[in-house]
PDB file of C-alpha atoms in Angstrom:
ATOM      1  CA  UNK A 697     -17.279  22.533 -60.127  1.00 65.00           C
ATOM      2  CA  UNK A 698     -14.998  23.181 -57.046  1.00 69.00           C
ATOM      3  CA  UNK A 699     -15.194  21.290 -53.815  1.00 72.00           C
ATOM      4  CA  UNK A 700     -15.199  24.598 -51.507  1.00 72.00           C
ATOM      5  CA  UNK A 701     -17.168  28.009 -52.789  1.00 75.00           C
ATOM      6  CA  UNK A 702     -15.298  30.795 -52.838  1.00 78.00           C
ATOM      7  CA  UNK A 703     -16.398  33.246 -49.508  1.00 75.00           C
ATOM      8  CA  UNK A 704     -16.910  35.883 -52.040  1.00 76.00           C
ATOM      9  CA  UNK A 705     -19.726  34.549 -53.213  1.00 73.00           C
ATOM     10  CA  UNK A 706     -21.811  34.694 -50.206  1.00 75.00           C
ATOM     11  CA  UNK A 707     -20.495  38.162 -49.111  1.00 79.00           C
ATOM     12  CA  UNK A 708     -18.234  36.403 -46.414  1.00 77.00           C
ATOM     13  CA  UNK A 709     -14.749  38.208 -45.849  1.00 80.00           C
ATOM     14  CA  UNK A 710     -11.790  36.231 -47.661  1.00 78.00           C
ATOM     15  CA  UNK A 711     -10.672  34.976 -43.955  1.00 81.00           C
ATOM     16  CA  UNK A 712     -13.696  33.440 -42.903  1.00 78.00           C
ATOM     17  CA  UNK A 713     -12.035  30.213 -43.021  1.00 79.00           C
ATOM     18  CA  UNK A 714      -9.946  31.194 -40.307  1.00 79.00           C
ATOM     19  CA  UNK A 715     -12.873  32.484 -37.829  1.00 77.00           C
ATOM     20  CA  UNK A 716     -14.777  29.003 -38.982  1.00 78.00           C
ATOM     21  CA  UNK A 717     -11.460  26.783 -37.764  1.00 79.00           C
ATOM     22  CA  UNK A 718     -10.979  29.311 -34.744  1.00 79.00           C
ATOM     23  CA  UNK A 719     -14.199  28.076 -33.580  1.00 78.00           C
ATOM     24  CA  UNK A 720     -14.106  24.664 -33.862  1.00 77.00           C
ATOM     25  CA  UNK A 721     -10.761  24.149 -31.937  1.00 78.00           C
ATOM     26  CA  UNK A 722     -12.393  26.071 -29.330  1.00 74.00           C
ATOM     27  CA  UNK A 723     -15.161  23.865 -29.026  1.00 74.00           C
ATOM     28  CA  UNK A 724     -12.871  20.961 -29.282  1.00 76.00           C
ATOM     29  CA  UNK A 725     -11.114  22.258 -26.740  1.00 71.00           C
ATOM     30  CA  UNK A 726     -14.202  22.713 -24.494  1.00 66.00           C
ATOM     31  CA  UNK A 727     -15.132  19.181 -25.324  1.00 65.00           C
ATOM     32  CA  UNK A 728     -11.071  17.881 -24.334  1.00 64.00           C
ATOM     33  CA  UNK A 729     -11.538  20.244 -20.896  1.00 60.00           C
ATOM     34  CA  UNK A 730     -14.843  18.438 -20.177  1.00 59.00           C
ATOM     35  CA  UNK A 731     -13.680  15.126 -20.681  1.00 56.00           C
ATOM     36  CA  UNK A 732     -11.115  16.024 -18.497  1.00 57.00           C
ATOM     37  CA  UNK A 733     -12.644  16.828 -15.326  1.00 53.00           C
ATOM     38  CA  UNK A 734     -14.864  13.882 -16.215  1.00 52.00           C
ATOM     39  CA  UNK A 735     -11.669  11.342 -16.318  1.00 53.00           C
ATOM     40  CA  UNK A 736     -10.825  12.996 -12.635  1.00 53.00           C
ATOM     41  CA  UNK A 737     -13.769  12.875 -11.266  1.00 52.00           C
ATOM     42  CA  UNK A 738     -14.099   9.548 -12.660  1.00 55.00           C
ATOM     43  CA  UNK A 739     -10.764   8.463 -10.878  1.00 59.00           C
ATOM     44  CA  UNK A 740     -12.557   8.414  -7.847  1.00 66.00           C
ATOM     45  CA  UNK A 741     -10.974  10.878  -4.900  1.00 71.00           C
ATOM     46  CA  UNK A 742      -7.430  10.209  -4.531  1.00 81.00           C
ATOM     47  CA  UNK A 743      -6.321  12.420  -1.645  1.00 84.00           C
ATOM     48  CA  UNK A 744      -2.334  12.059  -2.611  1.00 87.00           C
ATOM     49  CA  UNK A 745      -3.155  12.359  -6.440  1.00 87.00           C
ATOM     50  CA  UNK A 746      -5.097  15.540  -5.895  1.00 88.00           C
ATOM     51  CA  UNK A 747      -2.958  16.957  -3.776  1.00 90.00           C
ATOM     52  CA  UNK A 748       0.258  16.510  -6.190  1.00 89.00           C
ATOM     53  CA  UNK A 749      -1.714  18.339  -8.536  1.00 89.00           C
ATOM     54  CA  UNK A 750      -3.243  21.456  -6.819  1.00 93.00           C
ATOM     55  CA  UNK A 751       0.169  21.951  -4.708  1.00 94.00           C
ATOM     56  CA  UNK A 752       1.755  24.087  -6.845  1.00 94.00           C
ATOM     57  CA  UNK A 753      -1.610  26.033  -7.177  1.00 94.00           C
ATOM     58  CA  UNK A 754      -1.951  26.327  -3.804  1.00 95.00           C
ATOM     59  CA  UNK A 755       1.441  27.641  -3.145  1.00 95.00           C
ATOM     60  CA  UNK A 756       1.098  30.318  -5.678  1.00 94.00           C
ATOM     61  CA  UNK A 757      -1.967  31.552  -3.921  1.00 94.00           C
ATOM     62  CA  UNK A 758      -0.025  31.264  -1.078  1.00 93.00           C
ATOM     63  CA  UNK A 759       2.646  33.698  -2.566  1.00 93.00           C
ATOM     64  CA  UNK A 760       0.150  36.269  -4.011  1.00 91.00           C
ATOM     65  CA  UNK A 761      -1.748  37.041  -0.946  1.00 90.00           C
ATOM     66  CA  UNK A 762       0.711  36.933   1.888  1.00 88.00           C
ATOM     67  CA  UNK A 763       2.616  40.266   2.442  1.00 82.00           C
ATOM     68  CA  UNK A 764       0.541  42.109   0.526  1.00 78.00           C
ATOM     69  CA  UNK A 765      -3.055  43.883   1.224  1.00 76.00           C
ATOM     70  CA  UNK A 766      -4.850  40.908  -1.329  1.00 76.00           C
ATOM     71  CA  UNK A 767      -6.862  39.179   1.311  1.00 79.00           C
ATOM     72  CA  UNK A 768      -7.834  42.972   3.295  1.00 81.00           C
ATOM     73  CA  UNK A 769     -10.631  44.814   2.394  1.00 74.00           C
ATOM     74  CA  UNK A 770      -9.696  48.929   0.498  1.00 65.00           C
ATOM     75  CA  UNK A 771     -10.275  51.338   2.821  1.00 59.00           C
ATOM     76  CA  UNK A 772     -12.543  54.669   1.846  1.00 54.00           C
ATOM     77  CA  UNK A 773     -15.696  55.565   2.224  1.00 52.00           C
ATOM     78  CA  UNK A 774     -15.616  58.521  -0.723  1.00 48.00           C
ATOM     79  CA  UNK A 775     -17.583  56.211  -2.872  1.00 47.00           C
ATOM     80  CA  UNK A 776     -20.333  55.653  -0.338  1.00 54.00           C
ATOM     81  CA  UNK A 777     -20.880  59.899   0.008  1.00 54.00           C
ATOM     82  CA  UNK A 778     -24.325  61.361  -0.802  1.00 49.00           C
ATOM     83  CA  UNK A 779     -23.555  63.144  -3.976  1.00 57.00           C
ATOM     84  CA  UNK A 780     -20.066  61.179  -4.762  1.00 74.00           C
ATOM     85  CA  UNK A 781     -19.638  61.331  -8.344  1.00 86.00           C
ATOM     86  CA  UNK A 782     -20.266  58.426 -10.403  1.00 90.00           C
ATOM     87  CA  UNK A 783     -17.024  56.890 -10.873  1.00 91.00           C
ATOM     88  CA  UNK A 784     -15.993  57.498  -7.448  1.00 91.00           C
ATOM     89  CA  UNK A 785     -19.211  54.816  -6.700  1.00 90.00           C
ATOM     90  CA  UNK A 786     -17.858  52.884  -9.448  1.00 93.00           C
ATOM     91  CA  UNK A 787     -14.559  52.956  -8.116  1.00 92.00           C
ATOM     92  CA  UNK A 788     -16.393  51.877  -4.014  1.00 91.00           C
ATOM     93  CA  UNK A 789     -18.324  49.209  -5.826  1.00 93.00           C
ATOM     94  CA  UNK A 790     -15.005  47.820  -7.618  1.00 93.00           C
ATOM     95  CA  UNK A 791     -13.643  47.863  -4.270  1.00 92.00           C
ATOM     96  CA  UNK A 792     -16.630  45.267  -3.168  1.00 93.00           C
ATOM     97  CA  UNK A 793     -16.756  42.828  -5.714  1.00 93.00           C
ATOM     98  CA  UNK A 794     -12.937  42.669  -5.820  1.00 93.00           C
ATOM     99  CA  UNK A 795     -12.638  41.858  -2.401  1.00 93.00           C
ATOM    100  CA  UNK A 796     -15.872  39.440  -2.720  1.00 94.00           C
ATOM    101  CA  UNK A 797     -14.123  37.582  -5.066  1.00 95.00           C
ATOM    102  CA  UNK A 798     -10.569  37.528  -3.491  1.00 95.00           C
ATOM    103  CA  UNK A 799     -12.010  35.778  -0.145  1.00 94.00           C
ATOM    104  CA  UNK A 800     -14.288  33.501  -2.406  1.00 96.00           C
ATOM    105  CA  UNK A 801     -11.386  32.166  -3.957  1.00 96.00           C
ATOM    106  CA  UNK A 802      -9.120  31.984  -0.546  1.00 95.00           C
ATOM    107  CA  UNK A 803     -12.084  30.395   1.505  1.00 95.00           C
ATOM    108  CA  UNK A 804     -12.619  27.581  -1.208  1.00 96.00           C
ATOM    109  CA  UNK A 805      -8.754  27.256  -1.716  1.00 96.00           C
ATOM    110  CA  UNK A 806      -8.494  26.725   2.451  1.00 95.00           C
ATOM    111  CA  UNK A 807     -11.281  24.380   2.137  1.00 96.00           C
ATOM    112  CA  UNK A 808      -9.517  22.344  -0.257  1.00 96.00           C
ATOM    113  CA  UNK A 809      -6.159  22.488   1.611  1.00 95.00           C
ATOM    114  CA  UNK A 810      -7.573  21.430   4.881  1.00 95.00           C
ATOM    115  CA  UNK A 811      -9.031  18.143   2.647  1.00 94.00           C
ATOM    116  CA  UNK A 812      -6.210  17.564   1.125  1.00 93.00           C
ATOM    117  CA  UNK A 813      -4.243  18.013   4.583  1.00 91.00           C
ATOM    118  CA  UNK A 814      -6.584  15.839   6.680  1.00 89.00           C
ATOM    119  CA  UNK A 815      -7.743  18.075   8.973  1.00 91.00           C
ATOM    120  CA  UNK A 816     -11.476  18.292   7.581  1.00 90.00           C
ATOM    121  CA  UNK A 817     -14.216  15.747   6.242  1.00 91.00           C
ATOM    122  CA  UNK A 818     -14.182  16.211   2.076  1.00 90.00           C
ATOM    123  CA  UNK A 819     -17.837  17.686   1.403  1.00 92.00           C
ATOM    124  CA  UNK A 820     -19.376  17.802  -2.900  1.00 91.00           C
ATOM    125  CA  UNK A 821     -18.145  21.486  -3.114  1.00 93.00           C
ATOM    126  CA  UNK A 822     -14.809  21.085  -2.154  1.00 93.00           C
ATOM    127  CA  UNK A 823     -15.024  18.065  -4.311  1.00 92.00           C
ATOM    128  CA  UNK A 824     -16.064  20.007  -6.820  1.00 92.00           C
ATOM    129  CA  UNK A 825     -13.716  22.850  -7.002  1.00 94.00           C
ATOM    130  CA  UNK A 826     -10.310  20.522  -6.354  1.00 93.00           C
ATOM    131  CA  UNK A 827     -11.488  17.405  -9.706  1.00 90.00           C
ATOM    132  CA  UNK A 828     -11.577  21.088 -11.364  1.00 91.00           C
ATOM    133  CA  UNK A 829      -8.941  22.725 -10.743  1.00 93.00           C
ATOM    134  CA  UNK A 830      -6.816  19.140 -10.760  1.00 89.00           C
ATOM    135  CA  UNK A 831      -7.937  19.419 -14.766  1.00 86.00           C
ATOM    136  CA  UNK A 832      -6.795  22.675 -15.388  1.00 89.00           C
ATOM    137  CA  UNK A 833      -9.837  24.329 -15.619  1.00 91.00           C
ATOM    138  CA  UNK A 834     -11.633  27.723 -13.638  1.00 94.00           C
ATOM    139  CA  UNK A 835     -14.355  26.489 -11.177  1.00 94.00           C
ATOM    140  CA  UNK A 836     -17.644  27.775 -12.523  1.00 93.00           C
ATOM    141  CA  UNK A 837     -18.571  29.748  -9.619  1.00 94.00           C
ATOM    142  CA  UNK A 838     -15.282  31.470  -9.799  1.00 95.00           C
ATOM    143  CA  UNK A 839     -15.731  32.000 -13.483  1.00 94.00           C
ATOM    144  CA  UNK A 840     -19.243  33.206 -12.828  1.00 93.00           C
ATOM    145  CA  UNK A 841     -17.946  36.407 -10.788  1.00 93.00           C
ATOM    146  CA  UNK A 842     -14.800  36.794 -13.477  1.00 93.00           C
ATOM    147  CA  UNK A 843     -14.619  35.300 -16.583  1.00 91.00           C
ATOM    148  CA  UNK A 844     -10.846  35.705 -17.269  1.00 91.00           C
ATOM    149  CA  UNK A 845      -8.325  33.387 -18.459  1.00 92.00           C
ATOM    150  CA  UNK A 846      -9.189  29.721 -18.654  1.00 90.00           C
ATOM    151  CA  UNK A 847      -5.967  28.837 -16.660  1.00 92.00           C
ATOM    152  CA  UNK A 848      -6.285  28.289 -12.966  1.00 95.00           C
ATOM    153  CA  UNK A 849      -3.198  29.719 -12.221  1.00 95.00           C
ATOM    154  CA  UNK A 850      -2.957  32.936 -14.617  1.00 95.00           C
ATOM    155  CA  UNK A 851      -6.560  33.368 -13.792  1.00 96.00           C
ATOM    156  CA  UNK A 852      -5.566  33.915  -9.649  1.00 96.00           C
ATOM    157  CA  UNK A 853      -2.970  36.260 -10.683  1.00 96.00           C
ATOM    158  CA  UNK A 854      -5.062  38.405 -12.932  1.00 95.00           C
ATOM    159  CA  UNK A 855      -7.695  38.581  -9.899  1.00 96.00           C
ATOM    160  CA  UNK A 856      -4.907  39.513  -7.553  1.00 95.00           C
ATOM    161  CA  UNK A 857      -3.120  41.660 -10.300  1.00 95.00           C
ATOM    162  CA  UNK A 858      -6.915  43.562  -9.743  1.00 95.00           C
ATOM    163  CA  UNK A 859      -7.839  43.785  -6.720  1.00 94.00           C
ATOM    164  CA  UNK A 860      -4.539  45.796  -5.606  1.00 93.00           C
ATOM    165  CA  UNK A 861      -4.939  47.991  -8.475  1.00 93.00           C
ATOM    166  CA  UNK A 862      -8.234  48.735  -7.129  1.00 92.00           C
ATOM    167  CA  UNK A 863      -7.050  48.989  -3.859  1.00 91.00           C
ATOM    168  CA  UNK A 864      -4.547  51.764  -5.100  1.00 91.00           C
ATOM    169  CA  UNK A 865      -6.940  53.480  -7.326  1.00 91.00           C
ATOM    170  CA  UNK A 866     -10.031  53.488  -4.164  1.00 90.00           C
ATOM    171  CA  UNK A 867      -6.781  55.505  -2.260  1.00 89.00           C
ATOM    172  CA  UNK A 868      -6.866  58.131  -4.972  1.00 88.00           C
ATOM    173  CA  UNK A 869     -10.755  58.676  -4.951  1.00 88.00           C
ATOM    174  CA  UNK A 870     -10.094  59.398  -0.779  1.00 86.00           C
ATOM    175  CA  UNK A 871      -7.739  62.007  -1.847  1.00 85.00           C
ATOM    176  CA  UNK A 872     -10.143  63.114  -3.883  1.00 85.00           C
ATOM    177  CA  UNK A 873      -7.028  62.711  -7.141  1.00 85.00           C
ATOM    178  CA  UNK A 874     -10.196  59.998  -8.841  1.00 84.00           C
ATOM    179  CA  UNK A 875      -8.649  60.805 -12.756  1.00 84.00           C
ATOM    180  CA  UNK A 876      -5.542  62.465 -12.001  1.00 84.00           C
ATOM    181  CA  UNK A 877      -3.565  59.804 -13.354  1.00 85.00           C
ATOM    182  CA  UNK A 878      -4.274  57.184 -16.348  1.00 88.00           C
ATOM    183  CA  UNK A 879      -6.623  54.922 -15.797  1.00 88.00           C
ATOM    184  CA  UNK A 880      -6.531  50.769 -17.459  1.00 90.00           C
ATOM    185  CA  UNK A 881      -9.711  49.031 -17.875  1.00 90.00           C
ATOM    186  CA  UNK A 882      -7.693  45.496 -17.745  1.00 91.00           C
ATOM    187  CA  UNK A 883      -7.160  46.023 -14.128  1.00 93.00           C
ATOM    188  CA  UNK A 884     -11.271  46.566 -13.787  1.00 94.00           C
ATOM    189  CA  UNK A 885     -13.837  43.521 -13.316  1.00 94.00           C
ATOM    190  CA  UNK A 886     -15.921  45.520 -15.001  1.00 93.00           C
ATOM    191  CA  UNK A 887     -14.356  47.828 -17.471  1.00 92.00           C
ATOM    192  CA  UNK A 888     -18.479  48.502 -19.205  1.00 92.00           C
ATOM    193  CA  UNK A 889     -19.426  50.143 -16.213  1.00 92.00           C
ATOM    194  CA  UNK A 890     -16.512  51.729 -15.479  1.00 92.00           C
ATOM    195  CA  UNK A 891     -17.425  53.566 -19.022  1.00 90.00           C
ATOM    196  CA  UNK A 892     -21.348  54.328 -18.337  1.00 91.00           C
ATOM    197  CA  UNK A 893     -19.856  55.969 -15.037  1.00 89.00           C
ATOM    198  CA  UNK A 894     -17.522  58.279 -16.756  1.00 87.00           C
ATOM    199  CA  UNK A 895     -20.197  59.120 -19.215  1.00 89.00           C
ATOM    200  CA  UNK A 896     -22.151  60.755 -16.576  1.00 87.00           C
ATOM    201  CA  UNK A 897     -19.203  62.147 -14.505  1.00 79.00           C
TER     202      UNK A 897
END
């Protein structure tokens, strides 16, 4: 009698294996993230530590937004109209959360700069957000608005990457040019809506 049973046998595809060991480094990998931001916080708050670590972050953030419209709110109003069309709201709404979650992210990572800088008292949030990000891993709140790439720093340039493509596409709805051009639900928070909307366009 064999040690493993053949997938067949259960009507399980031949590479279920795969899927089964896919899942458990993920969750090992959860567990390794955890413990982690548990051995940071567990450090105790090392103001010169921390700030070795998140410096590079911070200067990339740094880089994204400055010269560029990142951290200013898309301009248009065609998405607001009584009788706008339903992916020119989509397209308004986009706008909003995108720029919601842009000045999230910049007023936490200020927060944590001024900390690390001494020019403000450390508070549990900022805390928070800095033992997290010092472990490589997305702050939960940030994750809560976006839940893209579990890097810190890939995960600031996707949200940038978005919020000007927004920006660029909430310029075509004013000109009233909405569809005139291809449109790529990876540069959408939400690419689900974005699909109801054209539905009933």
């Amino acid at each position: 009698m064999p040690d493993v049973d053949q997938p067949s046998l259960f009507g399980l595809p031949s590479n279920i294996e795969r899927v089964i060991q896919q899942a458990n480094s993920n969750r090992i990998t959860s567990q390794l993230k955890t413990m982690a931001t548990a051995a940071v916080a567990e450090g105790g708050w090392d103001r010169d530590r921390v700030a070795g670590q998140l410096q590079p972050l911070l200067q990339l953030w740094q880089t994204l937004t400055t010269g560029t419209s990142a951290l200013k709110q898309g301009k248009g109003e065609a998405g607001k109209r009584a009788g706008a069309m339903p992916v020119d709201n989509f397209v308004a709404m986009e706008a909003e959360v995108a720029h919601g979650v842009v000045l999230m992210v910049n007023a936490a990572l200020e927060a944590v700069n001024r900390v690390l800088r001494g020019t403000d008292l450390l508070t549990v949030p900022v805390r928070n957000i800095a033992t997290t990000l010092a472990a490589g891993i997305v702050p939960e709140p940030w994750s809560d608005k976006w839940e893209g790439p579990e890097s810190p720093p890939i995960w600031l340039q996707a949200v940038v990457k978005k919020k000007l493509a927004i920006d660029q596409w909430l310029e075509t709805v004013e000109r009233g040019e909405t569809l005139s051009s291809p449109v790529y639900p990876n540069s959408m928070f939400n690419p689900s809506v974005f699909l109801n909307a054209l539905r009933q366009q």
